[in-house]
């Protein structure tokens, strides 16, 4: 299983159903060294699923005081690939540490 930290639309029930075919159960946690910005989404399928044209996006800051709250979901390898397909090119998947000490996958700015 893969730990995936979600801080945005992957927490929405409809996005989970559209992306994974099921609702995910998760644990609250906090990401360290990132801040939130937003990105305009142009992929019609993503906008339809989320209901939002602007999505939050993580920007790496490396400052411990910069934190982002979210939810950690345990997903399969196949579901991780489905999450990769859902996230548009503005995002890249990378590993990160959480306040709990866990390591997880996150989707942060590709810039």
C-alpha positions as a Python dict, from the first residue, in 0.01 Angstrom:
ca = {
    (1, 'X'): (0, 0, 0),
    (2, 'X'): (103, 359, -68),
    (3, 'X'): (48, 651, 167),
    (4, 'X'): (-86, 951, -28),
    (5, 'X'): (-124, 1290, 139),
    (6, 'X'): (-419, 1489, 5),
    (7, 'X'): (-472, 1857, 79),
    (8, 'X'): (-721, 1938, -196),
    (9, 'X'): (-967, 1784, -437),
    (10, 'X'): (-865, 1420, -378),
    (11, 'X'): (-1043, 1460, -43),
    (12, 'X'): (-1375, 1515, -225),
    (13, 'X'): (-1610, 1216, -243),
    (14, 'X'): (-1695, 1267, -611),
    (15, 'X'): (-1328, 1294, -711),
    (16, 'X'): (-1250, 973, -519),
    (17, 'X'): (-1537, 788, -688),
    (18, 'X'): (-1438, 918, -1033),
    (19, 'X'): (-1067, 848, -982),
    (20, 'X'): (-1061, 527, -776),
    (21, 'X'): (-1413, 388, -802),
    (22, 'X'): (-1445, 391, -424),
    (23, 'X'): (-1445, 623, -123),
    (24, 'X'): (-1114, 639, 65),
    (25, 'X'): (-1066, 636, 441),
    (26, 'X'): (-783, 842, 580),
    (27, 'X'): (-607, 991, 878),
    (28, 'X'): (-555, 1362, 938),
    (29, 'X'): (-190, 1473, 926),
    (30, 'X'): (19, 1781, 848),
    (31, 'X'): (284, 1833, 582),
    (32, 'X'): (600, 2026, 678),
    (33, 'X'): (797, 2267, 458),
    (34, 'X'): (526, 2356, 206),
    (35, 'X'): (271, 2633, 154),
    (36, 'X'): (-42, 2645, -60),
    (37, 'X'): (-100, 2837, -379),
    (38, 'X'): (-356, 2773, -653),
    (39, 'X'): (-344, 2669, -1016),
    (40, 'X'): (-600, 2712, -1295),
    (41, 'X'): (-713, 2375, -1429),
    (42, 'X'): (-790, 2343, -1801),
    (43, 'X'): (-861, 1966, -1816),
    (44, 'X'): (-1240, 1944, -1857),
    (45, 'X'): (-1266, 1597, -1697),
    (46, 'X'): (-1081, 1717, -1386),
    (47, 'X'): (-1297, 2031, -1362),
    (48, 'X'): (-1614, 1822, -1403),
    (49, 'X'): (-1507, 1579, -1129),
    (50, 'X'): (-1395, 1844, -878),
    (51, 'X'): (-1645, 2113, -970),
    (52, 'X'): (-1360, 2365, -948),
    (53, 'X'): (-1157, 2553, -1207),
    (54, 'X'): (-890, 2649, -952),
    (55, 'X'): (-719, 2381, -741),
    (56, 'X'): (-477, 2418, -450),
    (57, 'X'): (-113, 2333, -525),
    (58, 'X'): (181, 2281, -291),
    (59, 'X'): (486, 2507, -321),
    (60, 'X'): (803, 2384, -149),
    (61, 'X'): (938, 2636, 102),
    (62, 'X'): (1176, 2425, 318),
    (63, 'X'): (1065, 2630, 621),
    (64, 'X'): (945, 2414, 909),
    (65, 'X'): (690, 2678, 1009),
    (66, 'X'): (520, 2638, 669),
    (67, 'X'): (267, 2356, 709),
    (68, 'X'): (-36, 2226, 523),
    (69, 'X'): (-314, 2021, 684),
    (70, 'X'): (-462, 1729, 497),
    (71, 'X'): (-549, 1361, 498),
    (72, 'X'): (-333, 1053, 440),
    (73, 'X'): (-499, 779, 237),
    (74, 'X'): (-366, 427, 189),
    (75, 'X'): (-404, 329, -176),
    (76, 'X'): (-286, 47, -401),
    (77, 'X'): (-19, 75, -671),
    (78, 'X'): (-296, 77, -935),
    (79, 'X'): (-478, 357, -749),
    (80, 'X'): (-155, 557, -727),
    (81, 'X'): (-130, 535, -1107),
    (82, 'X'): (-495, 652, -1129),
    (83, 'X'): (-407, 950, -905),
    (84, 'X'): (-113, 1028, -1136),
    (85, 'X'): (-356, 1037, -1430),
    (86, 'X'): (-601, 1263, -1240),
    (87, 'X'): (-336, 1521, -1150),
    (88, 'X'): (-261, 1758, -1439),
    (89, 'X'): (91, 1841, -1563),
    (90, 'X'): (125, 2133, -1320),
    (91, 'X'): (173, 1873, -1044),
    (92, 'X'): (452, 1624, -986),
    (93, 'X'): (448, 1335, -739),
    (94, 'X'): (727, 1335, -482),
    (95, 'X'): (793, 1194, -134),
    (96, 'X'): (758, 1409, 176),
    (97, 'X'): (759, 1387, 555),
    (98, 'X'): (463, 1457, 778),
    (99, 'X'): (435, 1585, 1136),
    (100, 'X'): (347, 1228, 1240),
    (101, 'X'): (690, 1114, 1115),
    (102, 'X'): (540, 917, 827),
    (103, 'X'): (672, 943, 472),
    (104, 'X'): (411, 973, 198),
    (105, 'X'): (353, 1068, -162),
    (106, 'X'): (239, 1424, -234),
    (107, 'X'): (149, 1614, -549),
    (108, 'X'): (339, 1945, -549),
    (109, 'X'): (412, 2212, -807),
    (110, 'X'): (615, 2081, -1100),
    (111, 'X'): (777, 2424, -1143),
}
